[in-house]
XYZ file of C-alpha atoms in Angstrom:
686
model
C -2.726 32.921 18.642
C 0.596 31.245 18.033
C 2.259 30.989 14.671
C 1.486 27.315 14.322
C -2.237 27.990 14.589
C -2.251 30.779 12.041
C -4.296 29.826 9.017
C -1.610 30.862 6.577
C 1.201 28.996 8.334
C 2.508 25.767 6.876
C 2.455 24.386 10.417
C -1.223 25.156 10.944
C -2.990 21.915 11.978
C -5.635 22.185 9.255
C -2.980 22.587 6.591
C -0.945 19.696 7.999
C -4.054 17.500 8.002
C -4.732 18.476 4.420
C -1.189 17.467 3.446
C -1.467 14.226 5.444
C -4.772 13.119 3.911
C -3.721 14.385 0.495
C -0.585 12.259 0.692
C -2.593 9.211 1.826
C -4.959 9.705 -1.114
C -2.045 10.006 -3.550
C -0.383 6.955 -2.013
C -3.710 5.112 -2.138
C -4.072 5.878 -5.847
C -0.526 4.680 -6.580
C -0.890 1.604 -4.376
C -4.263 0.677 -5.888
C -2.947 1.052 -9.433
C 0.101 -1.076 -8.622
C -1.753 -3.840 -6.807
C -4.529 -4.120 -9.398
C -1.867 -4.241 -12.114
C 0.077 -6.941 -10.289
C -2.916 -9.106 -9.441
C -3.986 -9.160 -13.089
C -0.658 -9.459 -14.937
C 1.799 -10.791 -12.292
C 4.769 -8.977 -13.879
C 7.119 -9.850 -10.990
C 7.845 -12.855 -8.865
C 5.658 -13.120 -5.787
C 8.618 -12.604 -3.425
C 9.620 -9.426 -5.251
C 6.051 -8.179 -5.140
C 5.995 -8.618 -1.350
C 8.837 -6.085 -1.099
C 6.881 -3.470 -3.051
C 3.727 -4.226 -1.081
C 5.419 -3.829 2.295
C 7.108 -0.656 1.061
C 3.754 0.936 0.206
C 2.207 -0.204 3.477
C 5.099 0.908 5.696
C 5.009 4.401 4.203
C 1.223 4.545 4.526
C 1.208 3.369 8.146
C 3.979 5.786 9.110
C 2.117 8.744 7.591
C -1.117 7.556 9.210
C 0.621 7.693 12.606
C 1.701 11.299 12.055
C 0.021 13.662 14.542
C -1.040 16.917 12.805
C -1.443 18.778 16.104
C 1.258 17.583 18.528
C 0.738 18.809 22.075
C 3.944 17.627 23.722
C 7.633 17.563 22.924
C 7.428 13.774 22.761
C 4.715 13.941 20.088
C 6.747 16.442 18.061
C 9.831 14.216 18.220
C 7.610 11.285 17.317
C 6.464 13.111 14.199
C 10.060 13.686 13.098
C 10.812 10.002 13.681
C 7.697 9.024 11.745
C 8.744 11.071 8.717
C 12.238 9.592 8.907
C 10.779 6.075 9.049
C 8.583 6.781 6.033
C 11.642 7.926 4.071
C 13.718 4.936 5.206
C 10.867 2.607 4.207
C 11.107 3.940 0.672
C 14.894 3.481 0.669
C 14.869 -0.096 1.962
C 11.989 -1.152 -0.315
C 13.660 0.304 -3.413
C 16.975 -1.300 -2.487
C 15.581 -4.787 -1.874
C 13.295 -4.593 -4.912
C 16.069 -3.583 -7.314
C 18.599 -5.986 -5.747
C 16.177 -8.924 -5.699
C 17.544 -10.796 -8.716
C 21.137 -10.330 -7.574
C 20.396 -11.505 -4.036
C 18.297 -14.508 -5.036
C 19.856 -15.747 -8.296
C 23.392 -14.401 -8.547
C 24.858 -14.547 -5.050
C 23.446 -17.968 -4.146
C 23.197 -17.406 -0.405
C 26.160 -15.076 -0.031
C 24.942 -11.747 1.298
C 26.772 -8.425 1.482
C 26.912 -6.343 4.629
C 24.575 -3.839 2.969
C 22.061 -6.616 2.213
C 22.028 -7.667 5.857
C 21.844 -4.059 7.041
C 18.784 -3.466 4.857
C 17.263 -6.675 6.191
C 17.842 -5.544 9.769
C 16.462 -2.099 8.920
C 13.149 -3.444 7.607
C 12.734 -5.496 10.801
C 13.282 -2.397 12.941
C 10.957 -0.306 10.762
C 8.174 -2.877 11.001
C 8.481 -3.077 14.777
C 8.462 0.672 15.377
C 5.840 1.659 12.786
C 3.587 -1.086 14.174
C 4.135 0.322 17.673
C 3.058 3.759 16.485
C -0.103 2.430 14.858
C -1.237 -0.255 17.311
C 0.598 0.514 20.526
C 3.409 -1.524 22.088
C 1.810 -4.944 22.575
C 2.182 -6.417 19.076
C 5.682 -5.004 18.590
C 6.607 -6.484 21.963
C 5.582 -9.908 20.616
C 8.017 -9.423 17.743
C 10.813 -8.293 20.081
C 10.209 -11.261 22.388
C 10.374 -13.543 19.364
C 13.738 -12.091 18.327
C 15.079 -12.386 21.876
C 13.864 -15.988 22.066
C 15.673 -16.834 18.833
C 18.952 -15.229 19.945
C 19.033 -16.440 23.547
C 17.443 -19.888 23.216
C 20.089 -21.746 25.262
C 19.277 -19.611 28.321
C 15.553 -20.469 28.382
C 14.326 -23.310 30.633
C 12.274 -26.415 29.874
C 10.397 -26.659 26.607
C 11.551 -23.144 25.686
C 15.184 -24.217 25.469
C 16.836 -24.509 22.046
C 20.319 -24.140 20.570
C 19.895 -20.486 19.658
C 20.163 -18.702 16.331
C 23.108 -16.473 15.455
C 22.233 -12.838 14.751
C 23.439 -12.943 11.149
C 21.518 -16.160 10.469
C 18.428 -14.673 12.101
C 18.458 -11.592 9.856
C 19.035 -13.782 6.794
C 16.211 -16.166 7.643
C 13.767 -13.372 8.414
C 14.517 -11.072 5.471
C 16.910 -11.587 2.557
C 16.057 -15.259 2.063
C 12.597 -13.889 1.123
C 10.686 -17.175 1.282
C 9.962 -16.930 5.005
C 10.113 -14.503 7.887
C 9.096 -10.935 7.040
C 8.363 -11.954 3.460
C 6.555 -15.163 4.360
C 3.222 -16.484 3.218
C 1.154 -14.217 5.479
C 2.487 -11.074 3.801
C 1.872 -12.790 0.468
C -1.801 -13.048 1.433
C -1.732 -9.403 2.523
C -0.232 -8.328 -0.828
C -2.870 -10.128 -2.871
C -6.210 -11.026 -1.284
C -6.279 -8.653 1.687
C -5.159 -5.537 -0.173
C -7.776 -6.094 -2.886
C -10.586 -6.398 -0.366
C -9.316 -3.473 1.728
C -9.416 -1.323 -1.415
C -13.001 -2.490 -1.919
C -13.784 -1.739 1.740
C -12.370 1.776 1.431
C -14.485 2.495 -1.632
C -17.630 1.136 0.021
C -17.002 3.318 3.077
C -16.533 6.415 0.927
C -19.618 5.605 -1.133
C -21.708 5.579 2.063
C -21.585 2.088 3.612
C -21.868 3.353 7.201
C -24.808 5.633 6.472
C -26.435 2.853 4.490
C -26.105 0.284 7.265
C -27.516 2.833 9.706
C -30.551 3.178 7.453
C -30.949 -0.602 7.198
C -30.734 -0.827 10.972
C -33.283 1.957 11.291
C -35.711 0.196 8.960
C -35.342 -3.072 10.886
C -35.482 -1.233 14.191
C -38.916 0.196 13.394
C -40.333 -3.314 13.718
C -39.087 -3.951 17.276
C -39.291 -2.108 20.603
C -35.510 -1.869 20.861
C -35.270 -0.321 17.408
C -32.751 2.370 18.258
C -30.380 -0.102 19.899
C -30.789 -2.655 17.093
C -29.559 -0.017 14.671
C -26.220 -0.315 16.501
C -26.132 -4.081 15.977
C -26.918 -3.951 12.257
C -24.576 -1.038 11.474
C -21.682 -2.599 13.390
C -22.211 -6.012 11.807
C -22.161 -4.548 8.313
C -19.220 -2.222 8.830
C -17.205 -4.832 10.715
C -17.443 -7.267 7.844
C -16.230 -4.547 5.494
C -13.341 -3.006 7.419
C -12.144 -6.024 9.403
C -11.141 -4.251 12.625
C -13.019 -4.274 15.914
C -11.377 -1.060 17.114
C -11.902 0.799 13.833
C -15.477 -0.467 13.653
C -16.178 0.653 17.223
C -14.736 4.106 16.555
C -16.510 4.580 13.222
C -20.003 3.351 14.022
C -19.750 4.259 17.691
C -19.256 7.938 16.867
C -22.724 7.797 15.311
C -24.696 5.313 17.403
C -23.493 6.009 20.944
C -24.590 9.686 21.045
C -28.048 8.682 19.753
C -28.417 5.997 22.416
C -27.340 8.422 25.136
C -29.694 11.090 23.850
C -32.634 8.702 24.229
C -31.846 7.859 27.833
C -29.502 4.869 27.774
C -26.634 5.266 30.201
C -23.248 5.835 28.619
C -21.615 2.595 29.789
C -24.437 0.436 28.423
C -24.362 2.312 25.117
C -20.601 1.770 24.910
C -21.041 -1.934 25.752
C -23.602 -2.396 22.969
C -21.222 -0.935 20.430
C -18.197 -2.865 21.719
C -19.923 -6.262 21.536
C -21.548 -5.590 18.163
C -18.296 -4.249 16.692
C -16.224 -7.213 17.819
C -18.120 -9.707 15.681
C -18.189 -8.047 12.262
C -15.079 -9.935 11.225
C -16.875 -13.270 11.413
C -19.683 -12.186 9.072
C -19.365 -13.446 5.462
C -18.780 -12.712 2.672
C -15.757 -10.490 3.418
C -14.970 -11.371 7.064
C -12.332 -8.677 7.324
C -8.920 -10.124 6.510
C -8.934 -13.311 8.581
C -10.800 -15.494 6.072
C -7.951 -15.155 3.580
C -5.325 -15.975 6.189
C -7.359 -18.987 7.298
C -7.737 -20.183 3.718
C -3.977 -19.921 3.161
C -2.971 -21.664 6.401
C -5.493 -24.499 6.065
C -5.051 -24.900 2.304
C -8.822 -24.707 1.806
C -10.764 -22.468 -0.536
C -11.975 -19.032 0.511
C -15.497 -20.057 -0.525
C -15.446 -22.995 1.870
C -14.248 -20.739 4.686
C -17.147 -18.313 4.305
C -19.689 -21.149 3.971
C -18.399 -22.806 7.136
C -18.463 -19.482 8.972
C -21.982 -18.471 7.949
C -24.203 -20.246 10.519
C -21.955 -19.513 13.533
C -21.963 -15.851 12.474
C -25.783 -15.834 12.369
C -25.890 -17.375 15.842
C -23.357 -14.827 17.072
C -25.313 -11.810 15.884
C -28.680 -13.337 16.703
C -27.477 -13.737 20.279
C -26.178 -10.160 20.340
C -29.491 -8.849 18.942
C -31.519 -10.717 21.586
C -29.228 -9.540 24.369
C -29.408 -5.943 23.177
C -33.192 -6.158 22.911
C -33.727 -7.568 26.409
C -31.201 -5.227 28.031
C -32.747 -2.224 26.289
C -36.277 -3.069 27.426
C -35.008 -3.857 30.919
C -33.281 -0.466 31.150
C -36.386 1.324 29.947
C -35.238 2.572 26.527
C -37.901 1.817 23.903
C -37.735 4.950 21.734
C -38.038 4.599 17.991
C -35.520 6.223 15.717
C -36.401 9.734 14.657
C -35.169 9.974 11.072
C -34.601 13.708 11.422
C -32.047 13.032 14.156
C -29.870 10.994 11.831
C -28.713 14.131 10.048
C -27.724 15.747 13.348
C -24.964 13.260 14.148
C -21.706 13.476 12.238
C -21.004 10.243 10.359
C -17.848 11.320 8.572
C -14.590 11.804 10.411
C -14.358 15.567 10.913
C -10.635 15.775 10.176
C -11.050 13.886 6.914
C -14.074 15.950 5.959
C -12.228 19.231 6.478
C -9.154 17.944 4.665
C -11.217 16.826 1.663
C -12.915 20.190 1.580
C -9.550 21.978 1.514
C -8.111 19.645 -1.139
C -11.060 19.363 -3.516
C -13.208 22.331 -2.538
C -16.036 20.064 -1.418
C -16.910 16.911 0.491
C -19.918 14.670 0.016
C -22.026 12.128 1.805
C -22.926 9.342 -0.557
C -26.208 8.392 1.120
C -28.900 10.902 2.028
C -31.053 10.548 5.143
C -34.424 11.204 3.607
C -37.519 9.075 3.995
C -36.267 5.609 4.865
C -38.069 2.903 2.933
C -37.265 -0.423 1.299
C -37.360 1.182 -2.156
C -34.973 3.963 -1.155
C -32.593 1.480 0.433
C -32.458 -0.520 -2.794
C -31.673 2.608 -4.803
C -29.214 4.074 -2.306
C -27.506 0.731 -1.789
C -26.380 0.239 -5.384
C -22.783 1.124 -4.569
C -22.791 -1.511 -1.811
C -24.941 -4.346 -3.109
C -23.769 -4.412 -6.726
C -20.119 -5.104 -5.749
C -21.186 -7.716 -3.178
C -23.494 -9.450 -5.667
C -20.688 -9.445 -8.245
C -18.330 -10.877 -5.637
C -20.685 -13.687 -4.629
C -21.652 -14.475 -8.231
C -18.001 -14.688 -9.257
C -17.130 -16.876 -6.259
C -20.143 -19.175 -6.086
C -21.453 -19.429 -9.657
C -18.424 -18.763 -11.837
C -16.037 -20.362 -9.300
C -13.419 -17.674 -9.884
C -10.380 -17.262 -7.693
C -11.167 -14.767 -4.876
C -8.404 -12.512 -6.185
C -10.079 -12.108 -9.562
C -13.530 -12.000 -7.963
C -12.343 -9.153 -5.741
C -10.942 -7.335 -8.770
C -14.295 -7.614 -10.575
C -16.084 -6.414 -7.442
C -13.891 -3.288 -7.316
C -14.463 -2.604 -10.993
C -18.236 -2.881 -10.508
C -18.205 -0.442 -7.574
C -17.275 2.529 -9.763
C -20.225 2.440 -12.202
C -22.643 1.414 -9.430
C -21.669 4.414 -7.296
C -21.755 6.707 -10.333
C -25.273 5.612 -11.295
C -26.444 5.803 -7.686
C -25.196 9.356 -7.300
C -25.852 10.892 -10.713
C -29.291 9.449 -11.387
C -30.833 9.121 -7.924
C -29.466 12.035 -5.909
C -30.244 15.697 -6.307
C -27.252 17.956 -6.815
C -24.737 15.104 -7.109
C -22.392 15.539 -10.052
C -19.377 13.903 -11.614
C -17.050 16.023 -9.476
C -18.735 14.706 -6.318
C -18.250 11.164 -7.577
C -14.577 11.952 -8.205
C -14.151 13.277 -4.652
C -15.827 10.186 -3.146
C -13.658 7.897 -5.260
C -10.434 9.650 -4.257
C -11.543 9.505 -0.632
C -12.247 5.792 -1.039
C -8.778 5.069 -2.388
C -7.290 6.973 0.547
C -9.453 5.009 2.966
C -8.292 1.802 1.304
C -4.708 2.722 2.145
C -5.720 3.602 5.714
C -7.477 0.227 6.074
C -4.734 -1.877 4.514
C -1.513 -0.297 5.802
C -1.902 -1.048 9.538
C -3.023 -4.617 8.804
C -0.078 -5.253 6.468
C 2.434 -3.847 8.956
C 0.957 -5.952 11.767
C 1.202 -9.035 9.556
C 4.831 -8.181 8.811
C 5.518 -8.166 12.553
C 3.629 -11.443 12.923
C 5.808 -12.893 10.171
C 8.833 -12.083 12.347
C 7.267 -14.116 15.138
C 6.247 -16.935 12.772
C 9.740 -16.963 11.262
C 11.249 -17.403 14.707
C 8.882 -20.309 15.420
C 9.974 -21.967 12.189
C 13.676 -21.389 12.862
C 13.475 -22.766 16.412
C 10.874 -25.517 15.875
C 8.904 -24.337 18.907
C 5.420 -24.834 17.417
C 5.351 -28.619 17.612
C 7.001 -28.625 21.036
C 4.314 -26.288 22.408
C 1.484 -28.300 20.856
C 2.775 -31.545 22.332
C 3.203 -29.918 25.734
C -0.343 -28.551 25.638
C -1.741 -32.011 24.892
C 0.377 -33.514 27.648
C -0.691 -30.846 30.143
C -4.369 -31.544 29.432
C -3.839 -35.220 30.087
C -5.691 -36.071 26.889
C -8.954 -34.589 28.259
C -10.530 -32.702 25.350
C -12.569 -30.309 27.506
C -9.451 -29.298 29.429
C -7.483 -28.869 26.211
C -10.203 -26.597 24.791
C -10.150 -24.504 27.977
C -6.376 -24.138 27.741
C -6.764 -23.153 24.090
C -9.407 -20.565 25.002
C -7.246 -18.973 27.692
C -4.208 -18.918 25.404
C -6.172 -17.340 22.533
C -7.600 -14.651 24.831
C -4.138 -13.897 26.236
C -2.564 -13.734 22.785
C -5.276 -11.294 21.757
C -4.676 -8.743 24.510
C -3.968 -5.419 22.838
C -3.439 -6.926 19.391
C -5.510 -6.673 16.208
C -7.706 -9.713 15.639
C -5.800 -11.071 12.657
C -2.478 -10.925 14.502
C -4.024 -12.543 17.577
C -5.551 -15.271 15.430
C -2.255 -16.030 13.678
C -0.305 -16.203 16.923
C -2.857 -18.412 18.625
C -3.630 -20.706 15.741
C 0.010 -21.526 14.974
C 0.615 -22.561 18.569
C -2.771 -24.013 19.528
C -4.404 -25.500 16.421
C -1.827 -28.326 16.095
C -2.716 -29.474 19.608
C -6.449 -29.387 18.842
C -6.088 -31.331 15.596
C -3.827 -33.813 17.349
C -6.698 -34.378 19.787
C -9.028 -35.271 16.907
C -10.768 -31.932 16.238
C -11.318 -31.103 12.575
C -8.795 -28.602 11.190
C -11.367 -25.958 10.262
C -13.229 -26.387 13.550
C -9.944 -25.854 15.401
C -9.237 -22.700 13.407
C -12.699 -21.259 13.977
C -12.494 -22.085 17.686
C -9.271 -20.091 18.006
C -10.527 -17.345 15.686
C -13.653 -16.688 17.755
C -11.695 -16.315 20.963
C -9.173 -14.054 19.231
C -12.162 -11.859 18.351
C -13.599 -12.009 21.864
C -10.254 -10.863 23.267
C -11.390 -7.377 22.154
C -13.907 -7.567 25.046
C -11.612 -9.130 27.639
C -9.951 -6.954 30.304
C -7.413 -5.721 31.162
C -6.965 -4.420 27.600
C -10.391 -4.972 25.919
C -9.553 -2.714 23.000
C -13.151 -2.468 21.693
C -14.406 -1.455 25.146
C -11.589 1.052 25.498
C -12.546 2.753 22.230
C -16.292 2.851 22.903
C -15.843 4.016 26.493
C -13.839 6.962 25.204
C -16.475 7.771 22.591
C -19.241 7.554 25.211
C -17.320 9.430 27.888
C -17.948 6.461 30.167
C -15.972 4.287 32.548
C -13.801 1.614 30.922
C -14.268 -1.011 33.628
C -18.047 -0.610 33.785
C -18.189 -0.772 29.992
C -16.041 -3.903 29.956
C -18.170 -5.500 32.671
C -21.421 -4.844 30.816
C -19.826 -6.058 27.582
C -18.866 -9.338 29.237
C -22.407 -9.807 30.562
C -23.916 -9.099 27.155
C -21.291 -11.199 25.382
C -21.152 -14.078 27.887
C -23.114 -16.519 25.659
C -20.635 -15.803 22.869
C -17.854 -17.357 24.952
C -19.832 -20.614 24.894
C -20.465 -20.565 21.141
C -17.020 -21.881 20.006
C -17.431 -24.918 22.274
C -20.901 -25.434 20.808
C -19.833 -25.657 17.186
C -16.914 -27.935 18.076
C -19.403 -30.321 19.696
C -22.093 -29.750 17.044
C -19.898 -29.855 13.950
C -22.951 -29.939 11.653
C -23.121 -26.168 12.232
C -19.841 -25.920 10.335
C -20.109 -28.799 7.886
C -23.613 -28.807 6.471
C -25.729 -31.923 6.116
C -29.443 -32.638 6.062
C -31.357 -32.895 8.321
C -28.694 -32.485 11.026
C -27.684 -28.911 10.191
C -31.126 -27.212 10.222
C -32.210 -29.136 13.327
C -29.001 -28.303 15.187
C -29.179 -24.664 14.118
C -32.697 -24.283 15.540
C -31.875 -26.145 18.756
C -28.690 -24.171 19.396
C -30.448 -20.925 18.492
C -33.192 -21.585 21.059
C -30.551 -22.562 23.636
C -28.620 -19.329 23.078
C -31.836 -17.312 23.486
C -32.383 -19.091 26.801
C -28.785 -18.435 27.849
C -28.844 -14.719 27.095
C -32.281 -14.389 28.726
C -31.014 -15.994 31.918
C -27.827 -13.911 31.983
C -29.611 -10.606 31.323
C -32.286 -11.742 33.823
C -35.186 -10.354 31.872
C -37.871 -11.570 29.490
C -41.315 -10.047 30.053
C -40.008 -9.002 33.444
C -37.238 -10.081 35.771
C -36.994 -13.865 35.882
C -37.954 -16.004 38.818
C -34.906 -17.781 40.201
C -36.131 -21.370 39.480
C -36.997 -20.444 35.900
C -33.666 -18.706 35.425
C -31.756 -21.746 36.656
C -33.952 -24.043 34.575
C -33.206 -22.032 31.425
C -29.456 -22.332 31.982
C -29.613 -26.077 32.638
C -31.876 -26.753 29.650
C -29.744 -24.547 27.404
C -26.604 -26.439 28.395
C -28.325 -29.767 27.708
C -29.531 -28.594 24.286
C -26.160 -27.218 23.193
C -24.045 -30.154 24.377
C -26.475 -33.005 23.733
C -24.074 -34.759 21.279
C -21.839 -35.579 24.255
C -24.442 -37.924 25.788
C -26.446 -40.916 24.522
C -29.851 -40.384 22.882
C -28.795 -37.000 21.494
C -32.023 -36.292 19.609
C -34.208 -37.073 22.627
C -32.103 -34.827 24.877
C -32.263 -32.002 22.331
C -36.035 -32.335 22.019
C -36.679 -32.397 25.763
C -34.299 -29.487 26.407
C -35.787 -27.368 23.624
C -39.357 -27.994 24.778
C -38.350 -27.202 28.350
C -36.873 -23.856 27.246
C -39.994 -22.955 25.277
C -42.225 -23.922 28.201
C -40.202 -21.831 30.662
C -40.267 -18.823 28.350
C -44.019 -19.236 27.889
C -44.476 -19.315 31.666
C -42.484 -16.090 31.936
C -44.668 -14.411 29.304
C -47.879 -15.717 30.833
C -47.161 -15.231 34.521
C -44.005 -13.118 34.740
C -44.117 -9.686 36.349
C -43.991 -6.770 33.978
C -43.543 -4.222 36.718
C -39.939 -4.983 37.573
C -38.240 -3.032 34.851
C -35.033 -1.324 35.567
C -34.637 2.402 35.264
C -31.816 3.807 33.186
C -29.245 6.012 34.730
C -29.375 9.650 33.812
C -27.652 9.815 30.460
C -25.374 12.622 29.511
C -26.370 14.555 26.430
C -23.095 16.279 25.800
C -22.839 14.704 22.357
């Protein structure tokens, strides 16, 4: 055994992990205290607060990227660079924070060489730390933006502009503070997003994943595809909380995929289920990851309106996923119910974190026990989850509080709810266990927030370049001109652009990039502002399923030990109806903007049409579909979903809906039940 693996060595991986997670917990405590203090008292100007916020997040993201057990010389050098970047992040944040008043109020636009150097340094730190956390794609967007600003005169056509001098570029992106790195998107990150990421971290530590698994298990007992539906419910719940398709796929997939494989589902199908279900959590109110806050800020509309508008499309999204999972599961021959005893056999807590917590605090806990699963037990064991969410909704909807204050109240309610849940309803759970869970939650909050904040800082570089060069309006006008004023063609261009912008990038960053360039063209064509934003947002989410990157499929394929391309292919089949959904709610805007009786009627009609679509694509109902019925379902579904485009909309909707129901009835009554597919031999090396 080498020295670095010796238990007593400071370089032993377990000890390094303990130091890493211990530091993230300490940083999470400090960051939480600072941000809660700021959001309640506002002791500094907003621009000055952004400096402190980015400083915390840069350090957190750099430490998060540190590899406790480097296997190559490159990884070891990367660790040294990561530590250096963490230290430099502290230096640049302290400098800009303490020099803020001098730079803004005393020098009046005259900047020292040191000011500009620090501005350049924070740009470089954001780009490289983001590369370490998310890979090269997003940082490459920032680099391309900088190159475009500097070398504008050398670009052809609509890309051509006069160019921006290097000194002016650094000024505009950093030390002017009102835009660029310290623009409005980072302001949203430093207020709304950080508060809700702290809440998400606490909910995770208090047992949100285990709880959603139990909810999925309870629901799954009522349907034949119960085990697979557990994946859908758990991923929907966790995705709304943590706001990341990749993180959601890794977290819930580590639990659900081995169970699905163990019961006979082939590894690629299991990975596809998790990828599709994980991709949509960010559209599910009330939290919707981080994107709802960005959307509210860009559109100038209230957060409450955003989540109301997003509610029915989210139900259609997950209803479609649930139906697709159900039909595919039955078709592949997996109908096993969940065995509650098996739930304890699959690790639900990250092993590295669990070991680190045990070394730091002498214990680690699981906030939800897998005992007898019942409605009563779920109410009791869900206190730490439902009390904060009820407080959040009550503060937003009834009291009409600002989401910042509502989020603060929700965090404050999580502590007593988790304490009561643990102390009074769990055997052997004491105040020290509650303390450990809380510390873990604050560390998780930092882990959730830091990568998002750093990615938004990089996006602010790109947005700042667009503002400096005026490219946004030029691109929008060119897109409209290219489509020839044909709305359907414009929407297709917007879809392709949103999917391309989303390749390899986190959803929020993909959404920001796409919406700034595409939404102006859509609104110019007469589409409502919110409808345009949701259209782009949905395709930014679906980019997590789109090859060649398909980040959600990449993560789940690794967890399952499957083939990436087969996983991506099955994900696209299962998620195919979801690529139609954004077009549907643009055409049927009553799904977004509620009115009676249009909204409930449209919701039912579109819901039936999506069932028909997913049935035809999966090619299974009570058996494999007959070709005429399959074609008829697709045609009738298209007519039902896009009826507002033709005269006599109500009559078309009625005929199409009745046709779908009749075809499905024929399949149940006369369809063959013998043609069920057989699952591939699943590996049980979980």
